[in-house]
């Protein structure tokens, strides 16, 4: 109710219908919860219930401004977790820490590169999640809570952070060249609160009744203005991704790929990768040879190769394996991460 | 015909427009009024913020430069702020209130580890005071608001109020770069920006729940990114009297470290054998279950809770060893050496010019003219702060240490006059449980202690440690000697007396004033009641590797106009050796004995 007046102010200009709606909503809440201003809306219960369904994720990273942690949302009662698809997941097992401090291992079921979402699975841990069936769409002007482990503040059984906000706009994420770089270009909820901090991506956006309305997106920044965008992906997008992933359409089965007689090789394209010293050495480009195809196509030293033809490259080994399935004469697409940017590169031999 | 059609269309449009306008109007009329509860809550919020704003302080340097925030917590003008706010100004600063006035102020105590400082404003005895809330009751999801001076915007000294949600509680923020450590702090998304530092965080009842001090920034520059931290008011209140002592206050260690073992238990991984914890039976591998009033399930929690207590406090601890669960108390040790704290302060203090305005930050407001002229005229007559600052090594302002010790000693006047008595005392009593008589003879040359048919003698002022190390019951005579000297001559004539602040006493409610007296080869802690000034406990330390002797005084009764204890308990390391019931204190002056 404390936000009530601010809401009135902004909503008046937007829609009188919405005002009625909001008023009606707030009045019931007010009468439900008594008169103490700190408990008029029972935020505490809504937030603590939601916090139990948000997990802290730990994986690869921790170098060059890449965080090794992020947030995730439990989306059913059989151990599925949806999160942002990022380099954090480039490990054999993603470490999941639940609200009560349990440390569990998750495997990546699959990812949807288009929406930059991934689904993880934790086996037999009795996790209780949001009900995707009741997850709903939100409207502009609606008040929401964001729950995530931004800045990695919480550890172990400590609660994820909660923030309050209003959905300022529902709009496609226009990625004009040179402004905002994001793989995802669909609709987003733009928020008035600084949710999208390091570690927040994959966190939950819930309405005042604790229903899931979105997932906090990855950090993106307007290159010109230097402004970080605070946004979330709506639930219809999340649901579509989850369905695609769980139906097996986007998961990678490397074994199904067949090697060709005359494949591509990193050295032929003109790149040297960093030495393969780990079980899953991230495929960083160490050097690009002068006059090579790679240089011509725009690959640079320190690029991290994430996708090959929209399929996940989780290590140097898997890159070599995947390249071996493409005929030397064919062109292919790479998605690379360069600093904080994702760049799509068409490699023509 | 064309014309006819056009006009019909026009008429239709007019009708449609009118009807739509009517329906809009109707909706406006039908719009329900906010319920009474909503309006009342709004009014309550306005009141809370109005009240809270009155006690919110804008802190500036003496030249009106720099800027931070603070909050007034007592009518005589004590202000809580951050150490990192006060330190650039040295010992003098000016505090602005929303009455539009600037008040000359001086630093009292500082806590460089916990990032707290206490300032004292002068010029009034009715400063507006913030209500102190209970930060233990703060929950994630509650609303809160911060008040302060972000970006030094308060040109008219009106604080800026920012509103937000409690995002997290019991957060621990590692020291970043400096030793500033935020334990058990409150996280909020209320905007906390540069200049908000040291300012108050309130709950929606307008009660003070924290002191804002830090944000998570990382790569996004030094402005709010939706994550601010406030030191809990519980911690601030634990340290308040320590800070009012004008000392450089330290935090504490337990004397052991913990780690999480393979079963997820928090166990002792290292312990100093000279520590109080070791003497209380805690050993390597024991599981720590509870510290203070909180259960422990992670090493982080232990660190978090420890950070809210000053050194020398004794706090409850529960641990488990092979024999079962043990509840005891542990005396906290200082975290830093005095020399280490000095180094820190040297690093933080101004080497003259106060911090330069960073490019892009707003213009610093000019000093309030009225206050400026007031200051000028005051300086012409007399600097109001001239008597309120005394420099001394180890203190941020020694004046306040003297001030607090004077306050304690002034309470003695209510207890009758001991000052004119001679130092030849005979105290008689009995140990009821063992049916033994006790006799203590205090004189200029010796202390004699008789228990039943045993008798021991010790020098009245030195050589005590060897007896204390043996846990001798002559500690009772030593304690009585301290009690006698405190009341007869006062602590300053006994040795080097320092006011430490307020500490808890095992088994007693509340906090007690503590004075440390360094006599020849031993230290004494005297705990007195803040209300009556009566001595509650005396502890005499031989060194920091052995338990001190502790005397607990009870049942004060007026005898001959002087408050005298009827019961004294002798304790070594929480174990009561015996309880003495005092029958008489006889004072032998030159003209013979006099019964009390």
Coordinates of C-alpha atoms in Angstrom, one line a residue, chain B residues 20-567:
Chain B
X20 CA -17.4 8.2 -25.1
X21 CA -16.7 11.4 -23.1
X22 CA -19.7 10.7 -21.0
X23 CA -18.7 7.2 -20.3
X24 CA -15.2 8.4 -19.3
X25 CA -16.7 10.9 -17.0
X26 CA -19.0 8.3 -15.5
X27 CA -15.9 6.2 -14.8
X28 CA -14.2 9.0 -13.1
X29 CA -17.2 9.5 -10.9
X30 CA -17.4 5.8 -10.1
X31 CA -13.7 5.5 -9.3
X32 CA -13.7 4.2 -5.7
X33 CA -12.1 6.3 -3.1
X34 CA -9.1 4.7 -1.4
X35 CA -10.3 2.9 1.7
X36 CA -9.9 4.5 5.1
X37 CA -7.1 2.0 6.0
X38 CA -5.2 3.1 2.9
X39 CA -5.5 6.8 3.8
X40 CA -4.6 6.2 7.4
X41 CA -1.5 4.2 6.4
X42 CA -0.5 7.0 4.1
X43 CA -0.9 9.5 6.9
X44 CA 1.1 7.3 9.2
X45 CA 3.8 7.0 6.7
X46 CA 4.0 10.8 6.2
X47 CA 4.2 11.2 10.0
X48 CA 6.9 8.6 10.3
X49 CA 9.0 10.3 7.6
X50 CA 8.4 13.7 9.1
X51 CA 9.5 12.5 12.6
X52 CA 12.5 10.6 11.1
X53 CA 13.6 13.5 9.1
X54 CA 13.9 15.7 12.2
X55 CA 16.5 13.4 13.7
X56 CA 18.4 13.0 10.4
X57 CA 21.7 14.8 10.4
X58 CA 23.8 16.2 7.4
X59 CA 27.5 16.0 8.3
X60 CA 30.0 18.5 6.9
X61 CA 33.5 19.6 7.5
X62 CA 34.1 22.7 9.5
X63 CA 34.5 24.6 6.2
X64 CA 31.2 23.3 4.9
X65 CA 33.0 20.9 2.5
X66 CA 32.6 17.2 2.1
X67 CA 29.4 15.6 3.3
X68 CA 27.7 12.6 4.7
X69 CA 24.8 11.7 6.9
X70 CA 24.1 10.8 10.5
X71 CA 21.3 10.4 12.9
X72 CA 20.7 12.0 16.3
X73 CA 20.0 9.4 19.1
X74 CA 19.9 11.5 22.2
X75 CA 18.6 14.8 23.3
X76 CA 22.0 16.0 24.3
X77 CA 23.2 15.6 20.8
X78 CA 25.0 12.3 20.3
X79 CA 25.0 11.4 16.6
X80 CA 25.6 8.0 15.0
X81 CA 27.4 8.0 11.7
X82 CA 30.0 6.0 9.7
X83 CA 33.7 6.1 10.6
X84 CA 34.4 6.6 6.9
X85 CA 32.2 9.7 7.1
X86 CA 33.8 11.3 10.1
X87 CA 37.4 10.3 9.5
X88 CA 38.1 12.8 6.7
X89 CA 37.1 15.7 9.0
X90 CA 39.4 14.9 11.8
X91 CA 37.9 15.6 15.2
X92 CA 35.7 18.6 14.3
X93 CA 32.7 18.8 12.0
X94 CA 29.4 20.6 11.6
X95 CA 26.0 18.8 11.7
X96 CA 22.9 20.2 10.0
X97 CA 19.4 19.4 11.1
X98 CA 16.2 20.0 9.2
X99 CA 15.5 23.0 11.4
X100 CA 17.9 24.7 9.0
X101 CA 20.6 25.1 11.6
X102 CA 24.2 23.9 11.7
X103 CA 25.6 22.7 15.0
X104 CA 29.3 22.6 15.8
X105 CA 30.2 19.1 16.5
X106 CA 33.1 17.0 17.8
X107 CA 33.9 13.3 17.4
X108 CA 33.6 11.1 20.4
X109 CA 34.5 7.5 19.7
X110 CA 35.3 5.6 16.5
X111 CA 35.0 2.0 15.4
X112 CA 37.2 1.6 12.3
X113 CA 36.4 -2.1 11.9
X114 CA 32.7 -1.8 12.2
X115 CA 32.6 1.6 10.3
X116 CA 30.8 3.5 13.1
X117 CA 31.5 6.7 14.8
X118 CA 29.7 8.8 17.4
X119 CA 29.7 12.6 17.2
X120 CA 28.4 15.1 19.7
X121 CA 26.5 18.2 18.6
X122 CA 26.6 21.2 20.9
X123 CA 24.3 24.1 21.4
X124 CA 21.1 22.4 22.6
X125 CA 19.8 20.0 25.2
X126 CA 16.7 19.2 23.3
X127 CA 17.9 17.8 20.0
X128 CA 15.3 15.8 18.1
X129 CA 15.9 12.0 18.7
X130 CA 15.2 9.0 16.5
X131 CA 13.3 6.2 18.1
X132 CA 15.4 3.1 18.3
X133 CA 13.8 0.0 16.6
X134 CA 14.6 -3.7 16.9
X135 CA 16.7 -4.8 14.0
X136 CA 16.3 -8.5 15.0
X137 CA 12.6 -8.1 13.9
X138 CA 13.5 -6.9 10.5
X139 CA 12.3 -9.3 7.8
X140 CA 12.9 -9.6 4.1
X141 CA 10.0 -8.0 2.3
X142 CA 9.2 -5.3 4.8
X143 CA 9.2 -1.7 3.6
X144 CA 11.7 0.7 4.9
X145 CA 13.1 4.1 4.1
X146 CA 16.5 5.8 4.2
X147 CA 17.0 9.4 5.0
X148 CA 20.2 11.4 4.4
X149 CA 22.2 13.7 2.3
X150 CA 22.8 11.8 -1.0
X151 CA 25.1 13.6 -3.4
X152 CA 25.2 16.3 -0.8
X153 CA 21.8 17.5 -2.0
X154 CA 20.6 18.9 1.3
X155 CA 21.4 22.5 0.6
X156 CA 18.6 23.6 2.8
X157 CA 19.5 20.8 5.3
X158 CA 16.3 19.0 4.5
X159 CA 17.1 15.3 4.2
X160 CA 16.3 13.2 1.1
X161 CA 14.0 10.2 1.8
X162 CA 14.3 7.1 -0.4
X163 CA 12.0 4.3 -0.1
X164 CA 12.5 0.6 -0.5
X165 CA 12.2 -3.0 0.4
X166 CA 14.3 -5.0 2.8
X167 CA 16.1 -7.2 0.3
X168 CA 18.1 -9.3 2.8
X169 CA 18.9 -9.6 6.5
X170 CA 21.9 -11.0 8.4
X171 CA 24.2 -10.2 5.4
X172 CA 28.0 -10.4 5.8
X173 CA 30.1 -8.1 3.7
X174 CA 33.8 -8.9 3.6
X175 CA 36.3 -6.1 4.3
X176 CA 36.8 -4.5 0.9
X177 CA 40.2 -2.9 0.6
X178 CA 40.1 -1.5 4.1
X179 CA 39.3 -3.4 7.3
X180 CA 35.7 -2.1 7.3
X181 CA 33.6 -5.2 7.9
X182 CA 29.9 -5.3 7.7
X183 CA 28.5 -8.1 9.8
X184 CA 24.9 -9.1 10.2
X185 CA 23.8 -6.1 8.2
X186 CA 20.6 -5.2 6.5
X187 CA 20.3 -5.2 2.7
X188 CA 17.8 -2.8 1.0
X189 CA 16.9 -1.6 -2.4
X190 CA 16.1 1.8 -1.1
X191 CA 18.5 4.1 -3.0
X192 CA 21.7 4.5 -1.0
X193 CA 24.1 6.8 -2.8
X194 CA 27.3 8.6 -1.9
X195 CA 26.4 11.0 0.8
X196 CA 23.8 8.7 2.3
X197 CA 26.7 7.1 4.3
X198 CA 26.2 7.3 8.0
X199 CA 22.5 8.1 7.6
X200 CA 19.6 6.2 9.1
X201 CA 17.5 3.4 7.8
X202 CA 14.0 3.4 9.3
X203 CA 11.2 0.9 9.3
X204 CA 7.7 2.2 8.4
X205 CA 7.0 3.1 12.0
X206 CA 9.8 5.6 11.7
X207 CA 12.0 3.5 14.1
X208 CA 15.8 3.4 13.5
X209 CA 16.8 0.0 12.3
X210 CA 20.2 0.6 10.8
X211 CA 23.0 2.9 9.7
X212 CA 23.5 3.0 6.0
X213 CA 27.0 2.6 4.9
X214 CA 27.9 0.6 1.9
X215 CA 26.7 -0.6 -1.5
X216 CA 27.6 -3.2 -4.0
X217 CA 29.0 -1.4 -7.0
X218 CA 31.6 -3.5 -8.9
X219 CA 31.6 -2.4 -12.5
X220 CA 28.7 0.1 -12.4
X221 CA 30.3 3.1 -10.8
X222 CA 29.7 4.6 -7.4
X223 CA 25.9 5.1 -7.6
X224 CA 23.1 3.0 -6.3
X225 CA 22.6 -0.3 -8.2
X226 CA 19.7 -1.5 -6.1
X227 CA 21.9 -3.0 -3.3
X228 CA 22.7 -1.0 -0.2
X229 CA 23.8 -2.2 3.2
X230 CA 23.0 -0.8 6.7
X231 CA 24.8 -1.7 9.9
X232 CA 22.1 -3.1 12.2
X233 CA 21.0 -0.8 15.0
X234 CA 21.5 -3.8 17.3
X235 CA 25.2 -3.7 16.5
X236 CA 25.3 0.1 16.8
X237 CA 23.6 0.0 20.3
X238 CA 26.0 -2.8 21.4
X239 CA 28.9 -0.4 20.6
X240 CA 27.2 2.9 21.6
X241 CA 28.7 3.3 25.0
X242 CA 32.1 2.0 23.9
X243 CA 31.9 4.8 21.3
X244 CA 30.8 7.4 23.8
X245 CA 33.9 6.5 25.7
X246 CA 35.9 8.5 23.2
X247 CA 38.1 5.4 22.5
X248 CA 39.2 3.8 19.3
X249 CA 36.9 0.8 19.7
X250 CA 37.9 -2.7 18.6
X251 CA 36.0 -5.8 17.5
X252 CA 36.6 -9.2 18.8
X253 CA 37.7 -12.8 18.2
X254 CA 36.7 -15.9 20.0
X255 CA 40.2 -17.2 20.3
X256 CA 39.3 -20.0 17.9
X257 CA 38.4 -20.5 14.3
X258 CA 35.8 -22.8 12.8
X259 CA 35.4 -24.8 9.6
X260 CA 32.6 -26.9 8.2
X261 CA 33.4 -30.5 8.4
X262 CA 32.3 -33.3 6.0
X263 CA 29.0 -33.7 7.8
X264 CA 28.2 -30.0 7.4
X265 CA 28.8 -29.3 11.1
X266 CA 30.6 -26.2 12.2
X267 CA 33.5 -27.4 14.3
X268 CA 36.5 -25.8 15.9
X269 CA 39.5 -26.0 13.6
X270 CA 42.0 -24.1 15.6
X271 CA 42.1 -22.8 19.1
X272 CA 44.5 -20.8 21.3
X273 CA 45.2 -22.6 24.5
X274 CA 45.6 -19.3 26.2
X275 CA 42.0 -18.2 25.2
X276 CA 39.0 -17.9 27.5
X277 CA 37.2 -20.3 25.1
X278 CA 39.8 -23.0 25.8
X279 CA 39.4 -22.5 29.5
X280 CA 35.7 -22.9 29.1
X281 CA 36.3 -26.4 27.8
X282 CA 36.1 -25.7 24.0
X283 CA 38.6 -27.9 22.2
X284 CA 39.6 -28.8 18.7
X285 CA 36.8 -30.6 16.9
X286 CA 34.0 -29.5 19.2
X287 CA 30.8 -28.5 17.3
X288 CA 29.6 -24.9 17.8
X289 CA 25.8 -24.9 18.1
X290 CA 24.9 -21.4 19.2
X291 CA 26.6 -18.0 19.7
X292 CA 25.0 -15.0 21.3
X293 CA 21.3 -15.6 20.9
X294 CA 21.6 -17.3 17.5
X295 CA 21.9 -20.9 16.3
X296 CA 24.9 -21.6 14.2
X297 CA 24.7 -23.8 11.1
X298 CA 27.5 -22.3 8.9
X299 CA 30.9 -20.7 9.4
X300 CA 29.5 -17.6 7.9
X301 CA 26.9 -17.2 10.6
X302 CA 29.5 -17.5 13.3
X303 CA 31.6 -14.7 11.7
X304 CA 28.4 -12.7 11.2
X305 CA 27.3 -12.8 14.8
X306 CA 30.7 -12.3 16.2
X307 CA 31.0 -9.0 14.3
X308 CA 28.2 -7.3 16.3
X309 CA 29.9 -7.5 19.7
X310 CA 32.7 -5.3 21.2
X311 CA 35.8 -7.0 22.6
X312 CA 35.7 -7.9 26.3
X313 CA 32.0 -8.8 26.1
X314 CA 31.1 -12.2 27.5
X315 CA 28.5 -13.8 25.3
X316 CA 26.6 -17.1 25.6
X317 CA 27.9 -20.0 23.6
X318 CA 26.6 -23.6 23.1
X319 CA 28.9 -26.3 21.9
X320 CA 28.9 -30.1 21.7
X321 CA 31.8 -32.4 22.5
X322 CA 32.0 -36.1 23.1
X323 CA 30.3 -35.7 26.5
X324 CA 27.3 -33.8 25.2
X325 CA 26.0 -30.3 24.9
X326 CA 27.6 -27.5 27.0
X327 CA 26.2 -24.1 27.6
X328 CA 28.7 -21.5 28.8
X329 CA 29.9 -18.0 28.2
X330 CA 33.0 -16.9 26.3
X331 CA 34.9 -13.7 26.9
X332 CA 35.8 -12.0 23.6
X333 CA 39.3 -11.0 22.9
X334 CA 40.4 -7.9 21.0
X335 CA 40.7 -8.4 17.2
X336 CA 43.6 -5.9 16.7
X337 CA 46.6 -4.7 18.6
X338 CA 46.3 -1.1 19.6
X339 CA 49.2 -0.3 17.2
X340 CA 47.2 -1.9 14.3
X341 CA 44.2 0.3 15.0
X342 CA 46.5 3.3 15.1
X343 CA 47.9 2.5 11.7
X344 CA 44.3 2.2 10.3
X345 CA 43.3 5.5 11.7
X346 CA 46.5 7.2 10.4
X347 CA 45.6 5.8 6.9
X348 CA 42.0 7.1 7.1
X349 CA 42.5 10.5 8.7
X350 CA 42.8 13.7 6.8
X351 CA 46.3 14.9 6.0
X352 CA 44.7 18.3 5.8
X353 CA 42.4 19.0 2.9
X354 CA 39.1 17.2 3.2
X355 CA 38.1 15.0 0.3
X356 CA 37.9 16.8 -3.0
X357 CA 34.7 16.9 -4.8
X358 CA 34.7 14.2 -7.5
X359 CA 34.0 15.5 -11.0
X360 CA 30.4 15.2 -11.9
X361 CA 29.1 15.3 -8.3
X362 CA 26.9 18.1 -7.4
X363 CA 28.1 21.5 -6.0
X364 CA 28.7 21.4 -2.3
X365 CA 26.3 23.7 -0.6
X366 CA 27.7 26.9 0.9
X367 CA 27.8 26.9 4.6
X368 CA 24.6 28.2 6.3
X369 CA 25.2 31.9 6.6
X370 CA 23.4 32.3 9.9
X371 CA 25.3 29.4 11.5
X372 CA 28.5 30.8 9.9
X373 CA 28.0 34.2 11.5
X374 CA 27.0 32.5 14.7
X375 CA 30.2 30.5 14.6
X376 CA 32.3 33.5 13.9
X377 CA 30.8 35.4 16.8
X378 CA 31.3 32.4 19.0
X379 CA 34.9 32.1 18.0
X380 CA 35.4 35.7 18.8
X381 CA 34.1 35.0 22.3
X382 CA 34.9 31.4 22.9
X383 CA 35.2 28.3 20.8
X384 CA 32.3 26.1 22.0
X385 CA 34.3 23.0 21.2
X386 CA 37.5 24.2 22.9
X387 CA 36.8 22.2 26.1
X388 CA 35.3 19.2 24.3
X389 CA 38.5 17.8 22.7
X390 CA 41.5 16.3 24.4
X391 CA 44.1 14.6 22.3
X392 CA 45.5 11.4 23.7
X393 CA 47.1 8.3 22.2
X394 CA 44.7 5.5 21.7
X395 CA 41.7 7.8 21.9
X396 CA 39.8 9.6 19.2
X397 CA 38.8 12.2 21.9
X398 CA 40.0 11.6 25.4
X399 CA 37.6 14.3 26.7
X400 CA 34.7 11.9 26.5
X401 CA 36.5 9.2 28.5
X402 CA 37.0 11.7 31.4
X403 CA 33.4 12.8 31.0
X404 CA 32.0 9.3 31.3
X405 CA 34.2 8.4 34.2
X406 CA 33.1 11.6 35.9
X407 CA 29.5 10.6 35.3
X408 CA 29.9 7.2 36.9
X409 CA 31.8 8.7 39.9
X410 CA 29.2 11.4 40.4
X411 CA 26.6 8.6 41.0
X412 CA 28.6 7.6 44.1
X413 CA 27.3 10.6 46.0
X414 CA 24.0 8.8 46.3
X415 CA 25.5 6.0 48.2
X416 CA 26.8 7.8 51.2
X417 CA 30.2 9.2 51.8
X418 CA 33.1 6.8 52.1
X419 CA 35.8 9.3 51.3
X420 CA 36.5 10.3 54.8
X421 CA 37.0 6.8 56.2
X422 CA 40.4 5.5 57.0
X423 CA 41.7 2.5 55.1
X424 CA 41.8 0.2 58.1
X425 CA 38.7 -2.0 57.6
X426 CA 37.6 -5.2 59.2
X427 CA 35.0 -7.1 57.3
X428 CA 33.3 -10.0 58.9
X429 CA 30.9 -12.6 57.5
X430 CA 30.3 -16.2 57.0
X431 CA 30.1 -18.8 54.3
X432 CA 26.6 -20.2 55.1
X433 CA 26.9 -23.4 53.1
X434 CA 30.1 -24.5 54.8
X435 CA 29.4 -22.8 58.1
X436 CA 32.7 -21.1 58.1
X437 CA 33.5 -17.6 59.4
X438 CA 35.2 -15.1 57.1
X439 CA 37.3 -12.2 58.2
X440 CA 39.0 -9.7 56.0
X441 CA 41.5 -7.1 57.4
X442 CA 42.4 -4.3 55.0
X443 CA 45.2 -1.9 56.1
X444 CA 47.9 0.3 54.6
X445 CA 50.4 -2.5 54.9
X446 CA 48.6 -5.7 54.2
X447 CA 45.4 -7.6 53.3
X448 CA 44.6 -10.5 55.6
X449 CA 42.1 -13.1 54.7
X450 CA 40.8 -15.7 57.2
X451 CA 38.5 -18.5 56.3
X452 CA 37.7 -20.8 59.2
X453 CA 41.0 -21.4 60.8
X454 CA 43.1 -20.7 57.6
X455 CA 44.7 -17.4 57.2
X456 CA 46.6 -15.7 54.3
X457 CA 48.3 -12.3 53.9
X458 CA 49.1 -10.4 50.8
X459 CA 50.5 -7.0 49.9
X460 CA 47.8 -4.3 49.6
X461 CA 48.8 -3.1 46.1
X462 CA 51.0 -5.6 44.3
X463 CA 52.0 -9.3 43.9
X464 CA 48.4 -10.3 43.4
X465 CA 48.7 -12.2 40.1
X466 CA 50.5 -15.2 41.6
X467 CA 47.5 -15.8 44.0
X468 CA 45.0 -15.3 41.2
X469 CA 46.7 -17.8 39.0
X470 CA 46.3 -20.3 41.9
X471 CA 42.6 -19.4 42.1
X472 CA 43.2 -18.5 45.7
X473 CA 40.2 -17.4 47.8
X474 CA 42.2 -14.5 49.0
X475 CA 40.9 -13.0 45.8
X476 CA 37.9 -12.0 48.0
X477 CA 40.2 -9.7 50.1
X478 CA 41.7 -8.3 46.9
X479 CA 38.2 -7.6 45.5
X480 CA 37.2 -5.9 48.8
X481 CA 40.3 -3.8 48.7
X482 CA 39.3 -2.6 45.2
X483 CA 35.8 -2.0 46.4
X484 CA 37.2 0.0 49.3
X485 CA 39.5 2.1 47.2
X486 CA 36.9 2.7 44.5
X487 CA 34.6 4.2 47.1
X488 CA 37.2 5.8 49.4
X489 CA 39.6 7.4 47.0
X490 CA 38.1 6.8 43.6
X491 CA 39.6 4.8 40.6
X492 CA 41.9 7.6 39.5
X493 CA 44.1 7.4 42.6
X494 CA 44.3 3.6 42.3
X495 CA 46.0 3.6 38.9
X496 CA 45.4 4.4 35.3
X497 CA 41.6 4.4 35.0
X498 CA 39.8 4.2 31.7
X499 CA 36.1 4.1 30.9
X500 CA 35.5 1.2 28.5
X501 CA 31.8 1.4 27.8
X502 CA 29.0 -0.9 28.7
X503 CA 29.3 -4.7 28.9
X504 CA 26.9 -7.4 30.0
X505 CA 27.3 -9.4 33.2
X506 CA 26.8 -13.1 33.3
X507 CA 23.5 -13.8 35.0
X508 CA 22.3 -10.2 35.1
X509 CA 20.0 -8.3 32.9
X510 CA 21.1 -5.3 30.9
X511 CA 24.4 -3.6 30.3
X512 CA 26.8 -2.1 32.9
X513 CA 29.4 0.7 32.9
X514 CA 32.9 -0.8 32.9
X515 CA 36.0 1.0 34.1
X516 CA 39.4 -0.6 33.6
X517 CA 42.1 0.3 36.2
X518 CA 45.7 -0.6 35.6
X519 CA 47.3 -1.0 39.0
X520 CA 51.1 -1.9 39.4
X521 CA 51.1 -5.5 37.9
X522 CA 47.5 -6.3 37.3
X523 CA 44.3 -5.0 35.6
X524 CA 40.9 -4.5 37.3
X525 CA 37.6 -4.2 35.6
X526 CA 34.9 -2.6 37.7
X527 CA 31.3 -3.0 36.5
X528 CA 28.8 -0.5 37.9
X529 CA 25.1 0.0 37.6
X530 CA 24.3 2.8 35.1
X531 CA 21.4 3.8 37.3
X532 CA 22.8 3.7 40.8
X533 CA 26.6 3.6 40.2
X534 CA 26.9 0.7 42.7
X535 CA 29.6 -1.8 42.0
X536 CA 28.0 -5.0 40.6
X537 CA 31.2 -7.0 39.7
X538 CA 34.9 -6.6 40.2
X539 CA 37.3 -8.7 38.0
X540 CA 41.0 -8.8 38.7
X541 CA 43.3 -10.1 35.9
X542 CA 46.7 -11.6 36.5
X543 CA 47.4 -11.8 32.8
X544 CA 45.3 -12.7 29.7
X545 CA 46.1 -16.4 29.9
X546 CA 44.4 -17.2 33.2
X547 CA 40.9 -16.6 34.5
X548 CA 40.5 -13.5 36.5
X549 CA 39.0 -13.5 40.0
X550 CA 35.5 -12.3 39.9
X551 CA 33.5 -10.8 42.8
X552 CA 29.7 -10.4 42.4
X553 CA 28.1 -8.0 44.8
X554 CA 24.5 -8.3 45.8
X555 CA 21.8 -7.0 48.1
X556 CA 23.1 -3.5 48.8
X557 CA 21.6 -2.1 52.0
X558 CA 22.2 1.3 53.6
X559 CA 24.3 0.9 56.7
X560 CA 24.9 4.2 58.5
X561 CA 23.9 6.1 55.4
X562 CA 26.3 4.1 53.2
X563 CA 25.3 1.5 50.6
X564 CA 26.9 -1.8 51.6
X565 CA 26.7 -5.2 50.0
X566 CA 25.3 -8.1 52.0
X567 CA 26.2 -10.9 49.7

